[in-house]
Coordinates of C-alpha atoms and ligand atoms in Angstrom, one line a residue:
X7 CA 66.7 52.1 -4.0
X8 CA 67.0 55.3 -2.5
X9 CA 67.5 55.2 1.3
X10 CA 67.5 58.4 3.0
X11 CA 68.9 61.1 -0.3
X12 CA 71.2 59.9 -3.5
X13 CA 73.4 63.1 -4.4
X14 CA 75.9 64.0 -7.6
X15 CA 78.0 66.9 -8.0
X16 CA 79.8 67.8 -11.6
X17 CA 81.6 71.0 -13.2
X18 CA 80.7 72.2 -17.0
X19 CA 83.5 74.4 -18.0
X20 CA 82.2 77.4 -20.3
X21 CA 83.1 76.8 -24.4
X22 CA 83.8 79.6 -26.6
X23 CA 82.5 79.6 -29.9
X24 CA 84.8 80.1 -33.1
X25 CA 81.6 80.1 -35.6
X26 CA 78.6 81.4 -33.8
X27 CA 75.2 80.2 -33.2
X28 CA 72.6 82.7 -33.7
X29 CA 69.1 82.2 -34.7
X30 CA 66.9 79.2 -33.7
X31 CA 64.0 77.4 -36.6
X32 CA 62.4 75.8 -33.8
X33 CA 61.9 78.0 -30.8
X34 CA 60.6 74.9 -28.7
X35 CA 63.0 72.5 -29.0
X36 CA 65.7 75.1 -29.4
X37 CA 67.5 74.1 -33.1
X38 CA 69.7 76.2 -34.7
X39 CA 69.9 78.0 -38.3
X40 CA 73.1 77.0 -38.5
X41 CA 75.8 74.9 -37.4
X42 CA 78.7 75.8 -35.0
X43 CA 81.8 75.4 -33.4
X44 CA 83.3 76.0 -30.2
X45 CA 86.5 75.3 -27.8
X46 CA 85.4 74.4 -24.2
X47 CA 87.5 75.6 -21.6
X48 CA 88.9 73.3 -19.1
X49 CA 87.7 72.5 -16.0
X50 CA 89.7 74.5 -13.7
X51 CA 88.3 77.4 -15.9
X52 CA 85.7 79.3 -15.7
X53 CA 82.9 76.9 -14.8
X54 CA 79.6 75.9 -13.3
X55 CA 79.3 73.4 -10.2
X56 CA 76.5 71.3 -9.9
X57 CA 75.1 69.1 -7.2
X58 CA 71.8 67.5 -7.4
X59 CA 70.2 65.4 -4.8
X60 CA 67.0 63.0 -4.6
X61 CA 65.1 62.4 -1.4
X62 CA 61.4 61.1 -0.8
X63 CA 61.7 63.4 2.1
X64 CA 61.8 66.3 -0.6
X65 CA 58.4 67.8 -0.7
X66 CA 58.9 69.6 -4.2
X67 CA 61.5 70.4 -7.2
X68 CA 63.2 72.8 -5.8
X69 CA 66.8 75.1 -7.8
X70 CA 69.3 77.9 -6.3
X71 CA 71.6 79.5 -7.9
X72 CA 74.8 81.4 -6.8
X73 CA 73.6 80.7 -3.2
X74 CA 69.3 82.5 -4.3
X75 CA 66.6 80.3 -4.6
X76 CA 65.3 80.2 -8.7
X77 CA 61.7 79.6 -9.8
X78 CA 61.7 75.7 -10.6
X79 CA 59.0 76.9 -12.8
X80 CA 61.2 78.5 -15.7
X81 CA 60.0 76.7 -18.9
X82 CA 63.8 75.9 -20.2
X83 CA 64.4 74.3 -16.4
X84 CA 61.3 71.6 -16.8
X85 CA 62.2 70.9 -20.3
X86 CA 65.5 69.6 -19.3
X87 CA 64.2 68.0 -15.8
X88 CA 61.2 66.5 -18.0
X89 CA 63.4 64.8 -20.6
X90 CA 66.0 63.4 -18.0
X91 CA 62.7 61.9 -16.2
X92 CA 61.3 60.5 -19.4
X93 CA 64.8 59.0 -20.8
X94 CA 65.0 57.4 -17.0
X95 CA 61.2 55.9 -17.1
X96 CA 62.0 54.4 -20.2
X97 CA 65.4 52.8 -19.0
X98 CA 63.6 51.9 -15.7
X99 CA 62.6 48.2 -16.5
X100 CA 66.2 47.3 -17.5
X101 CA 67.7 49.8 -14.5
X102 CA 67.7 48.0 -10.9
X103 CA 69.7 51.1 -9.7
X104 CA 66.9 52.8 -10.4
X105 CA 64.5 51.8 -7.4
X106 CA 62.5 54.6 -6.0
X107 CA 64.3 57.6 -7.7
X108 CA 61.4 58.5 -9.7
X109 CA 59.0 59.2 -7.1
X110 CA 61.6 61.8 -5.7
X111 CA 62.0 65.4 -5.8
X112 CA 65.0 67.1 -6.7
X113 CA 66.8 69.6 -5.1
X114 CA 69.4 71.6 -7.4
X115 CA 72.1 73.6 -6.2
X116 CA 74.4 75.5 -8.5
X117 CA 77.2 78.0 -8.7
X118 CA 79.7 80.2 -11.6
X119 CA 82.9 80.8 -10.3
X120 CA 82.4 84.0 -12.8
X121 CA 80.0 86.6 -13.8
X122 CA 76.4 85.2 -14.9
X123 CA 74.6 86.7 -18.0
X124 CA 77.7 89.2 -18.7
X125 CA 78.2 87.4 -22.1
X126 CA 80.3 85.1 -21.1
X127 CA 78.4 81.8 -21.3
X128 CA 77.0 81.3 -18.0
X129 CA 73.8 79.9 -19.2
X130 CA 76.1 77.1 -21.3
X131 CA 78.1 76.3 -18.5
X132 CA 75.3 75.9 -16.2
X133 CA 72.7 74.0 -18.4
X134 CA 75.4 71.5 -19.1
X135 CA 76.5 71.2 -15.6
X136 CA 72.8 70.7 -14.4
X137 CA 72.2 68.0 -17.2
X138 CA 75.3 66.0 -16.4
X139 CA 74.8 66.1 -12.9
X140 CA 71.3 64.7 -13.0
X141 CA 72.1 62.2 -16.0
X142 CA 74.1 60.8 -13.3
X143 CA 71.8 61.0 -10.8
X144 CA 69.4 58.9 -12.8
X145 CA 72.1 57.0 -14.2
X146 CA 71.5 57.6 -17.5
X147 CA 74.6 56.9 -19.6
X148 CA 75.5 58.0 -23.4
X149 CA 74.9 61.3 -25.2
X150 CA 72.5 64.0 -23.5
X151 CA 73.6 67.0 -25.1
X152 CA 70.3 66.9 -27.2
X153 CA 68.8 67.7 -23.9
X154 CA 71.5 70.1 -22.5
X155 CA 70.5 71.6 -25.9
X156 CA 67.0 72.4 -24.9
X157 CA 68.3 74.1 -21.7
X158 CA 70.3 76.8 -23.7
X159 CA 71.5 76.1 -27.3
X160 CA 74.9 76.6 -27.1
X161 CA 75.2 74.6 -23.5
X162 CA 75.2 71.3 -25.7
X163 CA 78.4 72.5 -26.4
X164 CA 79.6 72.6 -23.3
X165 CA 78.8 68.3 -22.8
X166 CA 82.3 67.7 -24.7
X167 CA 85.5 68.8 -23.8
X168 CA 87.9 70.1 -26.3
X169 CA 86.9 71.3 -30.2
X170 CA 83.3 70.7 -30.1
X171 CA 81.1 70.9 -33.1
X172 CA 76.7 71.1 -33.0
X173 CA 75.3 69.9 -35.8
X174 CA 72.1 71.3 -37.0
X175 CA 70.4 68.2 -37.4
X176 CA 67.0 67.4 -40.1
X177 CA 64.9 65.6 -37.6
X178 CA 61.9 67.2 -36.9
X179 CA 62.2 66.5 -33.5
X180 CA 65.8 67.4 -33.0
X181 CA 67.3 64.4 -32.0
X182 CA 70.0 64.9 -34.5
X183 CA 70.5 68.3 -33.0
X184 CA 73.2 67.0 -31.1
X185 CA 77.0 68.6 -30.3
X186 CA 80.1 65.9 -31.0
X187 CA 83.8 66.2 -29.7
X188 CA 85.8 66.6 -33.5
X189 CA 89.3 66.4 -31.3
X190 CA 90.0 66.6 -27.6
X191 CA 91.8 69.5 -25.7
X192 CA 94.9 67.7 -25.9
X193 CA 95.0 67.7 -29.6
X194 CA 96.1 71.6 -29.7
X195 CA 98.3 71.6 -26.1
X196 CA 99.7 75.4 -27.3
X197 CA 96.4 76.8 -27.9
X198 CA 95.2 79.5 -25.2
X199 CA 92.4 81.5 -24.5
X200 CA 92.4 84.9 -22.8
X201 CA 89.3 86.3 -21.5
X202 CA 89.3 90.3 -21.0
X203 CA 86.3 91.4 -19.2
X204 CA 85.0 94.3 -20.2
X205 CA 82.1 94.7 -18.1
X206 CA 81.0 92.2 -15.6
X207 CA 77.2 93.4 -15.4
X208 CA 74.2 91.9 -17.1
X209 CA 73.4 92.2 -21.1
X210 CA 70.8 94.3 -21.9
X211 CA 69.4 92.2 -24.7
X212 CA 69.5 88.4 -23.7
X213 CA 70.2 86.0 -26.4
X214 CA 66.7 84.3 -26.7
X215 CA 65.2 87.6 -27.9
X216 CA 67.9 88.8 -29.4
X217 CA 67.9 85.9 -31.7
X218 CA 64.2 86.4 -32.0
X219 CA 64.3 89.9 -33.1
X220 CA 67.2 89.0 -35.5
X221 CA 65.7 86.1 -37.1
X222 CA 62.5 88.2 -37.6
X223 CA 63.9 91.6 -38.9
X224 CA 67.3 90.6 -40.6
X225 CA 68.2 90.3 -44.0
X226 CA 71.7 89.3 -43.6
X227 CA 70.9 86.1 -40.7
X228 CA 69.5 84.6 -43.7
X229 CA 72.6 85.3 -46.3
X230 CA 74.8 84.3 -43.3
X231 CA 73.0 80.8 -41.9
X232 CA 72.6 79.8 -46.2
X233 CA 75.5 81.2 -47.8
X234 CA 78.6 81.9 -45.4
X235 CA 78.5 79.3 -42.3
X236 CA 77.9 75.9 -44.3
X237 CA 81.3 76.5 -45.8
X238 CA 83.1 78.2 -42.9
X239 CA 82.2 75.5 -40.9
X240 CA 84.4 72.6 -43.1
X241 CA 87.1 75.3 -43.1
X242 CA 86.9 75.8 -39.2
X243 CA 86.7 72.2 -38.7
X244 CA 89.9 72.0 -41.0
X245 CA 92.4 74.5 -39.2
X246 CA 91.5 72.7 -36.3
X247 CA 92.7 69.3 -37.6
X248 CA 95.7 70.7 -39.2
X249 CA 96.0 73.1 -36.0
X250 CA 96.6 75.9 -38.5
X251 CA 96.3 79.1 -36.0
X252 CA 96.3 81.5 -39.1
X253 CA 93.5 80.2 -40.9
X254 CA 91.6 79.2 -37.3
X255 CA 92.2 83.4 -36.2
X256 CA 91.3 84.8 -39.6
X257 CA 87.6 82.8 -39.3
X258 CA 87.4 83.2 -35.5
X259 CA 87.3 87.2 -36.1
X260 CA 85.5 87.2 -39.0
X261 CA 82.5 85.1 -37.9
X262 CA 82.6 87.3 -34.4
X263 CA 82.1 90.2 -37.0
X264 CA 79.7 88.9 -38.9
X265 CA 77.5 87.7 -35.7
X266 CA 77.6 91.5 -34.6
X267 CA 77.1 92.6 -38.0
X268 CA 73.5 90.7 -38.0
X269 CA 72.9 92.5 -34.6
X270 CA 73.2 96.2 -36.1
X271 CA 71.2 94.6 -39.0
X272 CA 68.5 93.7 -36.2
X273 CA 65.2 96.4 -36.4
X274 CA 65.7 97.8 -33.8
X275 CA 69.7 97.4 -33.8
X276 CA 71.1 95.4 -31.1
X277 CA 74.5 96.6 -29.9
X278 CA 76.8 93.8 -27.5
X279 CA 80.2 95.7 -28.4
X280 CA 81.0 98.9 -26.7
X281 CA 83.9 101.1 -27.2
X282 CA 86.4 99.5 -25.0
X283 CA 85.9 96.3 -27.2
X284 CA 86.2 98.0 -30.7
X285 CA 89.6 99.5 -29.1
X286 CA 90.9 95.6 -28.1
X287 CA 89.1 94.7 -32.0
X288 CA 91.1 97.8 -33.4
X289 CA 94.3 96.3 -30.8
X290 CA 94.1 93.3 -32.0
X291 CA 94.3 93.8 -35.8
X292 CA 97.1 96.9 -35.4
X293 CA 99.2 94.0 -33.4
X294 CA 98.8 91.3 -36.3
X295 CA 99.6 94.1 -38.8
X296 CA 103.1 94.7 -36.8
X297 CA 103.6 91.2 -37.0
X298 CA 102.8 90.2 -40.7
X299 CA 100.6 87.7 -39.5
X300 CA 97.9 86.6 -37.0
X301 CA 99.0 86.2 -33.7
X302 CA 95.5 86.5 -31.5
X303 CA 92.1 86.2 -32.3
X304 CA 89.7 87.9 -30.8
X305 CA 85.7 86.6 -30.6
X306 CA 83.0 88.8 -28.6
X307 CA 79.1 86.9 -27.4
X308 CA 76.3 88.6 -26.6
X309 CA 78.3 91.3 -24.1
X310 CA 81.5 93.7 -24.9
X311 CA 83.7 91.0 -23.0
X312 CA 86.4 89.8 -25.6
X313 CA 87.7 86.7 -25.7
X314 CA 91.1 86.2 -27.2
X315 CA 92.6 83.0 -28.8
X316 CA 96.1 82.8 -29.3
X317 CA 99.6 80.5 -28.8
X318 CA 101.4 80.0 -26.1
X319 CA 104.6 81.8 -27.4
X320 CA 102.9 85.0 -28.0
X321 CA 101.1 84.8 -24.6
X322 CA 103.3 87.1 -22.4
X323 CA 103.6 89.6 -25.2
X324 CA 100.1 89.9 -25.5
X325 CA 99.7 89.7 -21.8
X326 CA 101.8 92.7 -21.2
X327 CA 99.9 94.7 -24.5
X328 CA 96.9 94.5 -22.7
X329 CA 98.3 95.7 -19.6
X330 CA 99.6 98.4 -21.3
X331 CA 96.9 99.5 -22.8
X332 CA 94.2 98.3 -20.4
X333 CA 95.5 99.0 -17.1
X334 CA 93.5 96.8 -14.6
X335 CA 90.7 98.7 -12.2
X336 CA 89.9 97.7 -8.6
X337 CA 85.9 98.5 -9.5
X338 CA 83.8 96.4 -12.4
X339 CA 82.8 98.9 -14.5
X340 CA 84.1 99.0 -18.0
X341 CA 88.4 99.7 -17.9
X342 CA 89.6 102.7 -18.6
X343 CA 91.1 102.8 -22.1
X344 CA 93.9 105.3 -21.1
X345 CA 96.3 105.3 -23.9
X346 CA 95.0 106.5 -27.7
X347 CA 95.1 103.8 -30.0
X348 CA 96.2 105.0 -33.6
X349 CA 93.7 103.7 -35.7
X350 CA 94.3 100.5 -37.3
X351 CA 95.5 101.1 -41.0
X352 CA 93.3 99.2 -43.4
X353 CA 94.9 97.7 -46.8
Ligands
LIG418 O1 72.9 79.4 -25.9 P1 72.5 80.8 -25.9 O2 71.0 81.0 -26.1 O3 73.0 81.5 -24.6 O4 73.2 81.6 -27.1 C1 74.5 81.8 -27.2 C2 74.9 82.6 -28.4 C3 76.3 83.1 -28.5 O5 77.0 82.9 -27.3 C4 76.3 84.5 -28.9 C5 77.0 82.3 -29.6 C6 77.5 80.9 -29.3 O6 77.5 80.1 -30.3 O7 77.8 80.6 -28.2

């Protein structure tokens, strides 16, 4: 029973998706188009924190974020805090640690230890550090990420560590809609991720109608979801069990592409890339080129940030290219791309 207030705090690390999810066929319960696949960060990372507490002294539902009180009210917010309450009522009878929770409010406090909306999966990190936290509050034990799901798509995602796959599920009410871990963190120890911010500010298009719009005026979201991810997908799902970096960097830059190309197929277009990241996309490729092979990846959300994947023994290298080229600024706005870039020959 609750005497006086039962509190949990977890962390959700962000995850970075190698094969994109863009499009939902169910706006409600938030399921995809298509299938994807993603690498969550690790915890010390950028990530979300998470405390929830219960009290019978708590007059209302109440949320904050980075410190500012939020509207409890936000549609995606009670899906998530309604589901955790139903799964709990139904586990209640069979639950003696559950005594009086029920009848309490909740009081949610959460914080990114990075920019939120820039593009760089805040909304993931968050939703699956506020559906953890209160799974645990209600002790609720086995998969949520169908809920975490409902929050923000790709913040199922974010429930597993390591190489993370979501499913796109048949059931009509989504319950097979669910993300699954295809091999832990551990199983690719030289793999690293380098995240360039380009511009810390907020995106001007959010995903939820920038999927909408897509989904509505696109002919190639279709061509993509039916014909290209099904089979990129296995192939993903295969580098990363053979941990084959050039196949895994070919179809990391090529999805990110093709994500963006559906964008600029978007009526009106939607543009996330600026021209600081076509210079690190242009980088990126010149570099491979001097190398005969691929060395780093790059993959860009909905924002110009890039994220870059890449092995251990090309990380200094790499390290020291962007520094060259992208000398760091004290401000936030977008770096100054100092140096001309020759144009990447093309074969
Ligand atoms: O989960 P949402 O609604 O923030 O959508 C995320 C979409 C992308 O980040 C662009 C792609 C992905 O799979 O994470």
């Amino acid at each position: 029973p609750v005497t006086g207030t039962s509190q949990v705090t977890c962390t959700a690390p962000v995850n970075i998706a190698v094969i994109k999810y863009w499009g939902k066929r169910d706006e409600r319960l938030v399921l995809p188009i298509n299938p994807s696949l993603s690498v969550t960060l690790s915890q010390d990372q950028l990530c979300a924190r998470t405390t929830v507490a219960a009290s019978l002294d708590f007059k209302k539902d109440r949320i904050w974020l980075n410190g500012q009180e939020q509207s409890i009210d936000a549609p995606r917010l009670q899906k998530c805090l309604g589901e955790i309450r139903r799964l709990a009522r139904k586990r209640k009878h069979e639950e003696e640690r559950m005594g009086d929770l029920l009848g309490c409010c909740v009081h949610i406090c959460s914080e990114n230890n990075f920019p939120t909306a820039a593009g760089l999966a805040s909304s993931a990190a968050g939703y699956a550090c506020l559906v953890q936290s209160l799974a645990k509050l209600f002790h609720i034990d086995g998969d949520v990420s169908h809920i975490a799901r409902q929050g923000s798509g790709s913040a199922c995602r974010s429930m597993y560590g390591g190489f993370v796959e979501w499913t796109m599920g048949k059931m009509e009410d989504g319950s097979d809609s669910i993300a699954k871990q295809i091999a832990p963190a551990d199983h690719w120890p030289e793999l690293r991720v380098l995240v360039v911010v380009v511009n810390a500010g907020k995106k001007a298009v959010g995903s939820t109608e920038g999927m909408q719009t897509t989904v509505k005026t696109s002919a190639l979201i279709k061509y993509r979801a039916e014909h290209v991810v099904p089979s990129r997908q296995e192939e993903m799902r295969q580098a990363v069990l053979e941990r084959d970096f050039q196949t895994f960097g070919e179809i990391t830059m090529k999805d990110s592409n093709q994500f963006h190309a559906t964008c600029l197929d978007t009526y009106p277009p939607i543009f996330y890339l600026n021209e600081t990241s076509k210079h690190i996309i242009h980088l990126v490729h010149r570099y491979n080129q001097h190398h005969g092979k691929i060395r780093a990846a790059y993959t860009f959300d909905a924002g110009p940030n890039a994220v870059l994947y890449l092995l251990q023994e090309d990380l200094p290298e790499v390290l020291a290219l962007f520094h060259h080229f992208f000398p760091a600024t004290t401000n936030n706005s977008e770096r100054q791309f100092v140096r001309g870039l020759p144009d990447v020959q093309r074969k």
